[in-house]
Amino acid sequence: MFLSSFYGIIDTKNRVAIPSSFRSVINSTREKIFIFKSLKYECLEIHLSSKINSLVKNFDEKDFFSKKNDHFKTAILSDLEEITIDKEGRFTLKEQLQKFSKLSKEIIFIGKGNHFEIWEKKLGETHKKISRAKFK
């Protein structure tokens, strides 16, 4: 599971180093990982291929002619990108994803159990505070 929060940076070559505990989860599953623009927040979501496959299967089993299902698949799958992690645990973040999520140099990784998010540091910290306050 992807747990906890970690700070990181985007280096001058637009590379992001995934926190070691998150890399351990990825390595133990031996699954491909995918990134896409969140449909809920101004952040990026990272999911294992098993979760993406499950989502697609779930929507394919529902009404094939449903516009809602089609919008979901378009929203997620049209922007979905596989991430390739180098030997140092980094991947290159495309400019369009940086712009969407307002990422600059300082970032925060937020674990969400079966996936994790990448936020601009201050926006992510604010999101965590708001989430905690709404939970009370």
mmCIF file of C-alpha atoms in Angstrom:
data_model
loop_
_atom_site.group_PDB
_atom_site.id
_atom_site.type_symbol
_atom_site.label_atom_id
_atom_site.label_comp_id
_atom_site.label_asym_id
_atom_site.label_seq_id
_atom_site.Cartn_x
_atom_site.Cartn_y
_atom_site.Cartn_z
ATOM 1 C CA MET A 1 0.000 0.000 0.000
ATOM 2 C CA PHE A 2 1.046 3.566 -0.649
ATOM 3 C CA LEU A 3 1.037 5.186 2.787
ATOM 4 C CA SER A 4 2.198 8.467 4.299
ATOM 5 C CA SER A 5 3.383 11.698 2.676
ATOM 6 C CA PHE A 6 6.809 12.617 1.354
ATOM 7 C CA TYR A 7 8.370 15.778 0.003
ATOM 8 C CA GLY A 8 10.332 15.901 -3.216
ATOM 9 C CA ILE A 9 11.460 18.139 -6.029
ATOM 10 C CA ILE A 10 11.305 18.346 -9.789
ATOM 11 C CA ASP A 11 14.894 18.654 -10.969
ATOM 12 C CA THR A 12 16.153 20.826 -13.823
ATOM 13 C CA LYS A 13 15.547 17.980 -16.310
ATOM 14 C CA ASN A 14 11.902 17.621 -15.175
ATOM 15 C CA ARG A 15 12.636 14.376 -13.355
ATOM 16 C CA VAL A 16 10.801 13.279 -10.237
ATOM 17 C CA ALA A 17 12.255 10.759 -7.777
ATOM 18 C CA ILE A 18 9.543 8.479 -6.389
ATOM 19 C CA PRO A 19 9.906 8.010 -2.592
ATOM 20 C CA SER A 20 11.678 4.762 -1.715
ATOM 21 C CA SER A 21 8.728 3.250 0.177
ATOM 22 C CA PHE A 22 6.475 3.861 -2.839
ATOM 23 C CA ARG A 23 9.126 2.362 -5.147
ATOM 24 C CA SER A 24 9.237 -0.710 -2.912
ATOM 25 C CA VAL A 25 5.502 -1.214 -3.394
ATOM 26 C CA ILE A 26 5.845 -0.792 -7.163
ATOM 27 C CA ASN A 27 8.823 -3.151 -7.345
ATOM 28 C CA SER A 28 7.111 -5.807 -5.233
ATOM 29 C CA THR A 29 4.070 -5.892 -7.534
ATOM 30 C CA ARG A 30 6.152 -5.916 -10.739
ATOM 31 C CA GLU A 31 3.300 -4.057 -12.397
ATOM 32 C CA LYS A 32 3.464 -1.182 -14.828
ATOM 33 C CA ILE A 33 2.523 2.183 -13.377
ATOM 34 C CA PHE A 34 0.482 4.928 -14.957
ATOM 35 C CA ILE A 35 0.023 8.641 -14.378
ATOM 36 C CA PHE A 36 -2.935 10.840 -15.241
ATOM 37 C CA LYS A 37 -4.566 14.143 -14.380
ATOM 38 C CA SER A 38 -6.850 13.754 -11.384
ATOM 39 C CA LEU A 39 -10.551 14.184 -12.070
ATOM 40 C CA LYS A 40 -11.105 15.483 -8.521
ATOM 41 C CA TYR A 41 -8.205 17.825 -7.781
ATOM 42 C CA GLU A 42 -5.362 19.772 -9.378
ATOM 43 C CA CYS A 43 -2.896 16.966 -8.846
ATOM 44 C CA LEU A 44 -1.565 13.906 -10.620
ATOM 45 C CA GLU A 45 -2.548 10.351 -9.752
ATOM 46 C CA ILE A 46 -0.268 7.332 -10.034
ATOM 47 C CA HIS A 47 -1.935 3.910 -10.282
ATOM 48 C CA LEU A 48 -0.750 0.353 -10.767
ATOM 49 C CA SER A 49 -1.847 -1.352 -13.975
ATOM 50 C CA SER A 50 -4.117 -3.729 -12.022
ATOM 51 C CA LYS A 51 -6.209 -0.778 -10.810
ATOM 52 C CA ILE A 52 -6.455 0.714 -14.305
ATOM 53 C CA ASN A 53 -7.446 -2.691 -15.710
ATOM 54 C CA SER A 54 -10.071 -3.060 -12.985
ATOM 55 C CA LEU A 55 -11.555 0.369 -13.737
ATOM 56 C CA VAL A 56 -11.750 -0.323 -17.466
ATOM 57 C CA LYS A 57 -13.267 -3.765 -16.926
ATOM 58 C CA ASN A 58 -15.830 -2.337 -14.508
ATOM 59 C CA PHE A 59 -16.971 0.272 -17.004
ATOM 60 C CA ASP A 60 -16.903 -2.150 -19.926
ATOM 61 C CA GLU A 61 -19.251 -4.457 -18.027
ATOM 62 C CA LYS A 62 -21.765 -1.640 -17.594
ATOM 63 C CA ASP A 63 -23.954 -0.169 -20.314
ATOM 64 C CA PHE A 64 -21.743 0.040 -23.389
ATOM 65 C CA PHE A 65 -23.861 2.858 -24.857
ATOM 66 C CA SER A 66 -23.780 5.009 -21.711
ATOM 67 C CA LYS A 67 -22.432 8.495 -22.349
ATOM 68 C CA LYS A 68 -21.324 8.731 -18.710
ATOM 69 C CA ASN A 69 -19.174 5.615 -19.112
ATOM 70 C CA ASP A 70 -17.767 6.975 -22.351
ATOM 71 C CA HIS A 71 -16.910 10.317 -20.719
ATOM 72 C CA PHE A 72 -15.178 8.510 -17.870
ATOM 73 C CA LYS A 73 -13.070 6.411 -20.215
ATOM 74 C CA THR A 74 -12.203 9.448 -22.335
ATOM 75 C CA ALA A 75 -11.291 11.553 -19.290
ATOM 76 C CA ILE A 76 -9.013 8.895 -17.816
ATOM 77 C CA LEU A 77 -7.665 6.865 -20.700
ATOM 78 C CA SER A 78 -6.995 9.667 -23.187
ATOM 79 C CA ASP A 79 -4.476 11.272 -20.804
ATOM 80 C CA LEU A 80 -3.129 8.081 -19.239
ATOM 81 C CA GLU A 81 0.624 7.620 -19.611
ATOM 82 C CA GLU A 82 2.858 4.763 -18.588
ATOM 83 C CA ILE A 83 5.783 5.816 -16.415
ATOM 84 C CA THR A 84 9.246 4.406 -16.934
ATOM 85 C CA ILE A 85 11.362 4.538 -13.793
ATOM 86 C CA ASP A 86 15.146 4.767 -14.164
ATOM 87 C CA LYS A 87 17.763 3.087 -11.943
ATOM 88 C CA GLU A 88 17.635 5.980 -9.465
ATOM 89 C CA GLY A 89 13.858 5.716 -9.083
ATOM 90 C CA ARG A 90 13.056 8.750 -11.241
ATOM 91 C CA PHE A 91 10.718 9.425 -14.130
ATOM 92 C CA THR A 92 10.402 12.404 -16.442
ATOM 93 C CA LEU A 93 7.311 14.539 -15.905
ATOM 94 C CA LYS A 94 5.829 16.002 -19.064
ATOM 95 C CA GLU A 95 5.216 19.738 -19.203
ATOM 96 C CA GLN A 96 1.444 19.387 -19.810
ATOM 97 C CA LEU A 97 1.104 17.423 -16.563
ATOM 98 C CA GLN A 98 3.146 20.019 -14.685
ATOM 99 C CA LYS A 99 0.923 22.818 -15.970
ATOM 100 C CA PHE A 100 -2.313 21.011 -15.132
ATOM 101 C CA SER A 101 -1.252 20.350 -11.545
ATOM 102 C CA LYS A 102 0.574 23.666 -11.045
ATOM 103 C CA LEU A 103 3.746 21.796 -10.122
ATOM 104 C CA SER A 104 6.885 23.834 -9.705
ATOM 105 C CA LYS A 105 10.069 22.741 -7.978
ATOM 106 C CA GLU A 106 8.743 21.591 -4.581
ATOM 107 C CA ILE A 107 6.202 18.766 -4.521
ATOM 108 C CA ILE A 108 4.506 16.448 -2.062
ATOM 109 C CA PHE A 109 3.561 12.817 -2.586
ATOM 110 C CA ILE A 110 0.373 11.792 -0.783
ATOM 111 C CA GLY A 111 -0.272 8.084 -0.288
ATOM 112 C CA LYS A 112 -3.869 6.961 -0.806
ATOM 113 C CA GLY A 113 -3.601 3.219 -0.236
ATOM 114 C CA ASN A 114 -3.949 1.693 -3.699
ATOM 115 C CA HIS A 115 -2.477 4.760 -5.442
ATOM 116 C CA PHE A 116 -0.667 8.005 -4.679
ATOM 117 C CA GLU A 117 -0.924 11.628 -5.745
ATOM 118 C CA ILE A 118 1.663 14.251 -6.636
ATOM 119 C CA TRP A 119 0.795 17.807 -5.597
ATOM 120 C CA GLU A 120 2.444 21.184 -5.662
ATOM 121 C CA LYS A 121 3.802 21.330 -2.102
ATOM 122 C CA LYS A 122 1.639 24.134 -0.679
ATOM 123 C CA LEU A 123 -1.539 22.953 -2.445
ATOM 124 C CA GLY A 124 -0.963 19.421 -1.158
ATOM 125 C CA GLU A 125 -0.386 20.572 2.396
ATOM 126 C CA THR A 126 -3.580 22.642 2.219
ATOM 127 C CA HIS A 127 -5.473 19.657 0.803
ATOM 128 C CA LYS A 128 -4.316 17.498 3.714
ATOM 129 C CA LYS A 129 -5.486 20.126 6.247
ATOM 130 C CA ILE A 130 -8.872 20.525 4.556
ATOM 131 C CA SER A 131 -9.345 16.763 4.373
ATOM 132 C CA ARG A 132 -8.569 16.363 8.052
ATOM 133 C CA ALA A 133 -10.955 19.189 8.982
ATOM 134 C CA LYS A 134 -13.791 17.733 6.866
ATOM 135 C CA PHE A 135 -13.284 14.318 8.433
ATOM 136 C CA LYS A 136 -13.963 15.600 11.976
#
